[in-house]
XYZ file of C-alpha atoms in Angstrom:
308
model
C -27.636 344.163 98.709
C -25.315 344.385 101.332
C -22.492 346.262 99.711
C -24.726 349.206 98.965
C -25.690 349.420 102.803
C -22.934 352.361 103.720
C -24.169 354.078 100.700
C -27.801 354.427 102.189
C -26.115 354.915 105.504
C -24.546 357.832 104.373
C -27.269 358.783 102.104
C -28.937 361.683 104.614
C -25.407 363.240 104.771
C -24.833 363.688 101.311
C -28.481 364.407 100.139
C -27.882 368.220 100.553
C -24.630 368.244 98.744
C -26.796 366.475 95.487
C -29.545 368.946 96.069
C -26.835 371.689 95.926
C -25.263 370.414 92.726
C -28.524 370.159 91.295
C -29.540 373.671 92.126
C -26.504 375.210 90.875
C -26.804 373.202 87.337
C -30.667 374.705 87.251
C -29.079 378.052 87.231
C -26.515 377.405 84.975
C -29.275 376.339 82.329
C -31.321 379.093 83.581
C -28.874 381.526 82.850
C -28.099 380.170 79.180
C -31.277 380.929 77.994
C -31.939 384.447 79.861
C -30.445 387.714 78.858
C -29.548 389.320 81.855
C -26.824 386.949 82.986
C -25.851 388.684 86.142
C -28.952 387.566 87.360
C -28.208 383.684 87.744
C -24.734 384.474 88.448
C -25.716 386.521 91.910
C -27.581 383.436 92.602
C -24.993 381.016 91.928
C -22.825 383.062 94.181
C -25.456 383.226 96.763
C -26.139 379.562 96.610
C -22.105 378.868 97.147
C -21.579 381.331 99.896
C -24.526 379.749 102.105
C -23.469 376.112 101.473
C -19.935 376.537 101.447
C -19.308 379.773 103.171
C -21.710 379.797 106.438
C -20.102 377.068 108.423
C -18.504 376.706 111.832
C -15.347 375.405 111.680
C -16.034 371.169 111.893
C -12.536 370.259 110.814
C -8.958 370.621 112.210
C -7.713 372.972 109.263
C -10.713 375.203 109.424
C -10.364 375.184 113.222
C -6.604 376.332 112.457
C -8.117 379.043 109.722
C -10.224 380.419 112.912
C -7.348 380.442 115.488
C -4.790 382.036 112.584
C -7.915 384.811 111.997
C -8.084 385.789 115.705
C -4.272 385.529 116.152
C -3.925 387.961 112.935
C -6.327 390.934 114.594
C -3.036 391.660 116.885
C -0.380 389.912 115.879
C 1.299 389.026 112.165
C 2.517 385.079 111.963
C 5.607 384.369 109.687
C 4.240 381.451 107.556
C 0.868 382.836 106.799
C 0.532 384.247 103.209
C -0.052 388.000 102.654
C -3.678 387.579 101.156
C -4.823 385.772 103.965
C -3.228 388.508 106.718
C -4.853 391.327 104.829
C -7.916 389.904 104.721
C -7.887 388.587 108.283
C -6.921 392.171 109.577
C -9.537 393.870 107.818
C -12.546 391.490 108.331
C -11.604 391.086 111.840
C -11.997 394.632 112.347
C -15.755 394.323 111.293
C -16.600 390.810 112.043
C -15.501 388.840 115.049
C -16.386 385.781 113.985
C -14.050 383.806 111.899
C -16.876 382.740 109.473
C -16.188 385.654 108.029
C -13.471 384.827 106.242
C -15.214 381.418 104.958
C -17.357 383.615 102.789
C -14.822 385.781 101.554
C -12.903 382.980 100.569
C -16.044 380.983 98.803
C -16.894 384.368 97.143
C -14.113 384.925 95.348
C -13.576 381.191 94.630
C -16.965 381.198 93.099
C -16.572 384.667 91.575
C -13.339 383.412 89.592
C -15.288 380.249 88.477
C -17.890 381.866 86.954
C -15.368 384.374 85.123
C -13.400 381.193 83.897
C -16.452 379.264 82.684
C -18.193 381.982 80.892
C -14.721 383.053 79.351
C -13.878 379.407 77.949
C -17.626 378.200 77.163
C -19.949 380.942 76.870
C -21.777 379.628 74.125
C -21.797 376.063 75.204
C -24.312 374.699 77.430
C -23.252 371.263 77.931
C -19.699 372.372 78.623
C -20.871 374.717 80.961
C -22.702 371.824 82.553
C -19.573 369.828 82.756
C -17.400 372.388 83.837
C -19.372 373.110 86.839
C -19.854 369.495 87.596
C -16.373 369.019 87.793
C -15.780 372.147 90.089
C -18.307 370.760 92.495
C -17.478 367.232 92.460
C -13.804 366.929 92.112
C -11.799 367.082 95.666
C -9.313 369.764 94.402
C -11.787 372.397 93.931
C -15.040 372.997 95.701
C -14.803 369.917 98.011
C -11.540 371.108 99.297
C -13.102 374.795 99.928
C -15.980 373.427 101.585
C -13.725 371.749 104.972
C -9.870 371.844 104.220
C -8.049 374.057 101.992
C -9.383 377.278 101.552
C -6.213 379.188 100.705
C -5.192 376.297 98.095
C -8.670 376.411 96.147
C -8.625 380.387 95.994
C -4.695 380.056 94.629
C -5.944 377.332 92.172
C -8.805 379.332 90.770
C -6.656 382.903 90.549
C -3.935 380.421 88.584
C -6.553 378.941 86.533
C -8.057 382.441 85.585
C -4.544 383.512 84.507
C -3.811 380.526 82.470
C -6.743 381.744 80.387
C -5.237 385.376 79.464
C -2.043 383.213 78.643
C -4.005 380.325 76.548
C -6.229 382.553 74.606
C -4.684 385.720 74.436
C -0.805 384.875 74.531
C -0.472 387.629 77.731
C 2.317 386.258 79.761
C 1.524 389.832 81.625
C -1.705 388.958 82.938
C -0.921 385.509 83.520
C 2.052 386.382 85.769
C -0.231 389.227 87.584
C -2.415 386.584 88.402
C 0.250 384.164 89.341
C 1.441 386.726 91.770
C -2.124 387.050 93.345
C -2.295 383.347 93.626
C 1.062 383.245 95.159
C -0.211 385.595 97.725
C -2.872 383.091 98.581
C -0.840 379.996 98.522
C 2.824 380.180 98.531
C 2.929 376.846 96.397
C 1.962 378.958 93.333
C 4.974 380.067 92.981
C 6.671 376.558 91.885
C 3.389 375.666 89.970
C 3.358 379.051 88.265
C 6.707 378.794 86.940
C 6.206 375.167 86.104
C 3.295 375.995 83.642
C 5.023 378.677 81.945
C 8.186 376.456 81.349
C 6.029 373.869 79.897
C 3.643 376.021 78.116
C 6.446 377.648 76.502
C 8.456 374.394 75.529
C 4.958 373.172 74.251
C 4.869 376.487 72.437
C 8.072 375.654 70.324
C 6.696 372.268 68.892
C 5.671 372.952 65.388
C 2.164 371.676 64.647
C 2.984 369.132 62.238
C 5.174 367.318 65.212
C 2.509 368.091 68.119
C 1.375 364.339 67.619
C 4.920 362.940 67.641
C 5.451 364.717 71.051
C 2.321 363.658 72.208
C 3.175 359.811 72.006
C 6.637 360.669 73.065
C 5.641 362.083 76.214
C 3.272 358.914 76.437
C 5.879 356.517 76.389
C 7.769 358.594 78.648
C 4.964 358.286 81.233
C 4.954 354.682 81.225
C 8.547 354.489 81.787
C 8.427 356.647 84.713
C 5.436 354.300 86.318
C 8.160 351.509 86.979
C 10.499 354.038 88.603
C 10.242 354.437 92.439
C 8.905 357.976 93.540
C 11.622 357.944 96.011
C 13.800 358.891 93.250
C 12.197 362.034 92.026
C 11.175 363.080 95.590
C 14.562 363.333 96.500
C 15.815 365.004 93.331
C 12.987 367.728 94.255
C 14.025 367.730 97.893
C 17.365 368.389 97.324
C 16.279 371.587 94.454
C 13.883 372.842 97.360
C 16.918 372.624 99.965
C 18.895 374.887 97.846
C 16.377 377.622 98.651
C 16.278 376.688 102.304
C 17.093 380.405 103.507
C 13.810 381.370 102.507
C 11.494 381.034 105.509
C 8.255 379.444 103.838
C 10.490 376.743 101.417
C 11.544 374.478 104.194
C 7.909 372.978 104.995
C 7.147 371.930 101.490
C 10.807 369.517 101.880
C 8.650 368.519 104.877
C 5.404 367.749 102.502
C 7.737 365.792 100.137
C 9.096 363.508 102.828
C 5.707 362.757 104.241
C 3.704 361.813 100.904
C 1.705 358.704 101.205
C 2.122 356.127 98.211
C -0.663 357.269 95.653
C -3.418 354.267 95.562
C -3.193 352.055 92.390
C -7.202 353.373 91.786
C -5.895 356.753 91.154
C -2.888 355.796 88.852
C -4.998 353.881 87.054
C -7.769 356.640 86.707
C -5.033 359.300 86.089
C -3.468 357.025 83.386
C -6.924 356.476 81.697
C -7.867 359.843 81.455
C -3.940 360.812 79.763
C -4.610 357.605 77.102
C -8.250 358.932 76.376
C -6.998 362.765 76.436
C -4.008 361.401 73.756
C -6.371 359.518 71.669
C -8.760 362.346 71.084
C -5.900 364.798 70.733
C -4.288 362.639 67.864
C -7.915 362.823 65.802
C -8.348 366.438 66.397
C -6.604 368.769 64.045
C -6.880 372.239 66.227
C -3.440 373.012 67.170
C -4.637 374.908 70.297
C -6.384 372.117 71.445
C -3.186 369.686 71.120
C -1.439 372.272 73.202
C -3.821 372.210 76.118
C -3.921 368.055 75.856
C -0.322 367.846 75.914
C -0.411 370.437 79.270
C -2.947 368.234 80.748
C -1.055 365.040 79.811
C 2.072 366.770 81.276
C 0.299 367.565 84.695
C -0.851 363.950 84.901
C 2.855 363.043 84.366
C 3.774 365.278 87.544
C 1.127 363.750 89.730
C 2.769 360.286 88.541
C 6.170 361.184 89.268
C 5.385 361.855 93.032
C 3.387 358.557 93.097
């Protein structure tokens, strides 16, 4: 029983988080069965804003955001994204407290999540519940917006929403519009947007009858990459980034690559398990659109593993 000691020690701190998750899921179920969906949406937004937005800076990242918020009121920093500058300029004229920027970013994040989930899973209650659980529990979405990376998380949300237009409507223009917005929230979205477009159109050139073969070939390549040292790929990407060093904000990403720490084995195993599971499901499913999504997901994990 001693092994569960740390869990029980931390339980009082995690209890509010579990209550927040349960309340959101209750509202999701409530929303599914009522006609006036906007009521539930407003309540979900309020919950997120209260829980994730109304906070004093309790991490070094949030303190930096506060510092930028106050600095931008009188100056314009070089390495900060346009959307953060614009938001800070407007909000600082009305609110002196930097909590305003946290509330604003949390509002935009949850608003976009509502749009995405309603668009993709409008008539599927279980899928909505799973989707909101993923949004709240995975590190790269709500958890990061809570205390670390508010700009990056908003950028991810904008890209995801833009991708719904690319995948479900085939609209490259709408995707590019949201990709530009995402890049104005965090510059790294420029690279991600180009990667998504490149991979997506390459996948689109694969005929339906050859899709299973393509998925299996990528899986074989995936396991081959596992045995190659990540430094090989990091050096290649660093060389590519350094070619654009004349652009002021690009050089910091080369530094990020050099400071990457090895991916823990447990994470590699989780990514690998998820990829294999996705492949096995896609082979049995006949829906071509679903297979394209699975291949895109697999390639996303593939990129993570490259920089293991």
